[in-house]
Amino acid sequence: MKLNIDHILTGLAVAAIGGGALALSAHSSVSTAAAETQFTAADEAVFDRNFQISDRSCDVGFADQQLCFERTPIEDRIQVGEAFPETMYPLALEWRAKLALDQKADNLKTVRIGQSVILMDRDTRMVVDKIDLSPQLHAETQLAAEG
């Protein structure tokens, strides 16, 4: 059988239609896991507190990865419901830490400033949620949850 231009064009059309149908079904499929739009108690629980890295004490971070989060005064300037300050660049949370957190909605970016983790809208820079990981606040939260 000799291929001619009609056979080639028909094959390309069938491939395009099949590829389009696959892409459409993948795009419209329902995700089984709903992405979070706020931090959860499980998110806060993934961070380690009061551990040693070499010869220094670390209040909060990830002990296994030797990540220590230091307190900074600028994190207090960031408030839920307000825009992330234009004068600050929102550096993404370290990838090792982000992997440990529950999946967040695609339109949200997880940012860490000092001992605070911020969830902000990628487009508007509006701060949607914030958790302060400092040991003092963590202890107060634990006491409130227990009693």
Short mmCIF file of C-alpha atoms in Angstrom, two decimals:
data_model
loop_
_atom_site.label_atom_id
_atom_site.label_comp_id
_atom_site.label_asym_id
_atom_site.label_seq_id
_atom_site.Cartn_x
_atom_site.Cartn_y
_atom_site.Cartn_z
CA MET A 1 0.00 0.00 0.00
CA LYS A 2 1.44 3.30 -1.05
CA LEU A 3 0.88 6.32 1.24
CA ASN A 4 -0.34 9.46 -0.38
CA ILE A 5 -1.07 12.94 0.97
CA ASP A 6 -4.69 12.02 1.81
CA HIS A 7 -3.58 9.19 4.09
CA ILE A 8 -1.04 11.41 5.85
CA LEU A 9 -3.54 14.26 6.39
CA THR A 10 -6.19 11.86 7.67
CA GLY A 11 -3.69 10.34 10.12
CA LEU A 12 -2.66 13.76 11.38
CA ALA A 13 -6.30 14.80 11.83
CA VAL A 14 -7.09 11.65 13.82
CA ALA A 15 -4.01 12.16 16.00
CA ALA A 16 -4.92 15.80 16.64
CA ILE A 17 -8.49 14.93 17.60
CA GLY A 18 -7.31 12.11 19.90
CA GLY A 19 -4.68 14.32 21.53
CA GLY A 20 -7.21 17.10 22.03
CA ALA A 21 -9.67 14.69 23.63
CA LEU A 22 -6.98 13.40 26.02
CA ALA A 23 -5.91 16.92 26.96
CA LEU A 24 -9.52 17.97 27.56
CA SER A 25 -10.25 14.95 29.75
CA ALA A 26 -7.09 15.50 31.79
CA HIS A 27 -7.88 19.19 32.23
CA SER A 28 -11.48 18.62 33.26
CA SER A 29 -10.89 15.65 35.54
CA VAL A 30 -11.86 16.16 39.16
CA SER A 31 -8.98 16.15 41.62
CA THR A 32 -9.46 13.72 44.49
CA ALA A 33 -7.51 15.83 47.00
CA ALA A 34 -8.80 19.32 47.68
CA ALA A 35 -6.04 21.88 47.96
CA GLU A 36 -6.03 23.90 51.17
CA THR A 37 -6.52 27.66 51.22
CA GLN A 38 -5.29 28.08 54.80
CA PHE A 39 -2.69 26.56 57.08
CA THR A 40 -3.77 23.62 59.21
CA ALA A 41 -2.64 22.23 62.55
CA ALA A 42 -0.87 19.50 60.57
CA ASP A 43 1.13 22.19 58.76
CA GLU A 44 2.34 23.65 62.04
CA ALA A 45 3.16 20.22 63.43
CA VAL A 46 5.69 19.39 60.69
CA PHE A 47 8.23 21.87 62.04
CA ASP A 48 10.76 20.80 64.69
CA ARG A 49 11.33 22.88 67.81
CA ASN A 50 14.19 23.24 70.28
CA PHE A 51 16.90 21.16 68.60
CA GLN A 52 20.67 21.40 68.11
CA ILE A 53 22.52 22.05 64.86
CA SER A 54 26.25 21.54 65.37
CA ASP A 55 27.09 23.69 68.39
CA ARG A 56 24.07 26.00 68.42
CA SER A 57 20.50 25.76 69.63
CA CYS A 58 17.65 26.24 67.18
CA ASP A 59 14.17 27.36 68.25
CA VAL A 60 12.29 26.17 65.14
CA GLY A 61 13.04 24.66 61.72
CA PHE A 62 13.75 21.21 60.29
CA ALA A 63 16.25 19.20 62.30
CA ASP A 64 16.74 16.43 59.69
CA GLN A 65 17.64 18.97 56.99
CA GLN A 66 19.57 21.22 59.40
CA LEU A 67 17.34 24.21 58.59
CA CYS A 68 17.05 26.72 61.41
CA PHE A 69 14.60 29.62 61.18
CA GLU A 70 15.75 32.78 62.95
CA ARG A 71 13.35 35.45 64.21
CA THR A 72 13.34 38.75 62.29
CA PRO A 73 11.54 42.03 63.16
CA ILE A 74 10.15 42.49 59.64
CA GLU A 75 7.87 39.46 59.91
CA ASP A 76 5.64 41.39 62.34
CA ARG A 77 4.86 43.89 59.54
CA ILE A 78 2.98 41.22 57.58
CA GLN A 79 -0.70 40.95 58.49
CA VAL A 80 -3.50 38.66 57.27
CA GLY A 81 -5.94 40.54 55.03
CA GLU A 82 -3.34 43.10 53.94
CA ALA A 83 -1.11 43.12 50.87
CA PHE A 84 2.37 41.68 51.23
CA PRO A 85 4.65 44.75 51.52
CA GLU A 86 5.86 45.99 48.12
CA THR A 87 9.28 46.72 49.61
CA MET A 88 9.77 43.03 50.48
CA TYR A 89 10.43 40.26 47.99
CA PRO A 90 8.34 37.16 48.80
CA LEU A 91 10.93 34.38 48.79
CA ALA A 92 9.32 30.98 48.52
CA LEU A 93 9.46 28.59 51.45
CA GLU A 94 12.39 26.16 51.26
CA TRP A 95 11.37 23.24 49.06
CA ARG A 96 12.09 20.67 51.76
CA ALA A 97 9.71 22.45 54.09
CA LYS A 98 7.08 22.97 51.40
CA LEU A 99 7.02 19.24 50.61
CA ALA A 100 6.09 18.50 54.22
CA LEU A 101 3.07 20.84 54.20
CA ASP A 102 -0.39 19.98 52.93
CA GLN A 103 -0.90 20.97 49.27
CA LYS A 104 -2.21 24.51 48.88
CA ALA A 105 -4.37 25.93 46.09
CA ASP A 106 -2.48 26.78 42.88
CA ASN A 107 -3.23 30.50 43.14
CA LEU A 108 -1.45 30.69 46.51
CA LYS A 109 2.27 31.02 47.24
CA THR A 110 3.87 29.83 50.48
CA VAL A 111 6.50 32.26 51.77
CA ARG A 112 8.73 32.20 54.86
CA ILE A 113 9.95 35.31 56.62
CA GLY A 114 11.94 34.50 59.76
CA GLN A 115 9.84 32.21 61.94
CA SER A 116 6.58 33.03 60.13
CA VAL A 117 5.12 31.16 57.18
CA ILE A 118 2.78 33.19 54.99
CA LEU A 119 0.21 32.10 52.43
CA MET A 120 -0.39 34.81 49.84
CA ASP A 121 -2.31 35.22 46.58
CA ARG A 122 0.15 35.07 43.69
CA ASP A 123 -1.57 37.82 41.68
CA THR A 124 -2.73 40.35 44.27
CA ARG A 125 -0.04 39.67 46.94
CA MET A 126 -2.87 39.63 49.52
CA VAL A 127 -1.89 37.70 52.66
CA VAL A 128 -4.47 34.92 53.08
CA ASP A 129 -3.03 33.21 56.16
CA LYS A 130 0.01 33.33 58.44
CA ILE A 131 1.43 31.03 61.09
CA ASP A 132 3.99 32.16 63.62
CA LEU A 133 6.24 29.20 64.41
CA SER A 134 8.03 30.78 67.36
CA PRO A 135 8.30 28.41 70.34
CA GLN A 136 6.44 30.81 72.65
CA LEU A 137 3.40 31.08 70.38
CA HIS A 138 3.50 27.33 69.73
CA ALA A 139 3.41 26.62 73.48
CA GLU A 140 0.51 29.06 73.98
CA THR A 141 -1.40 27.42 71.10
CA GLN A 142 -0.81 23.96 72.57
CA LEU A 143 -2.08 25.08 76.01
CA ALA A 144 -5.20 26.64 74.47
CA ALA A 145 -5.90 23.45 72.49
CA GLU A 146 -5.55 21.26 75.57
CA GLY A 147 -7.68 23.30 77.92
#
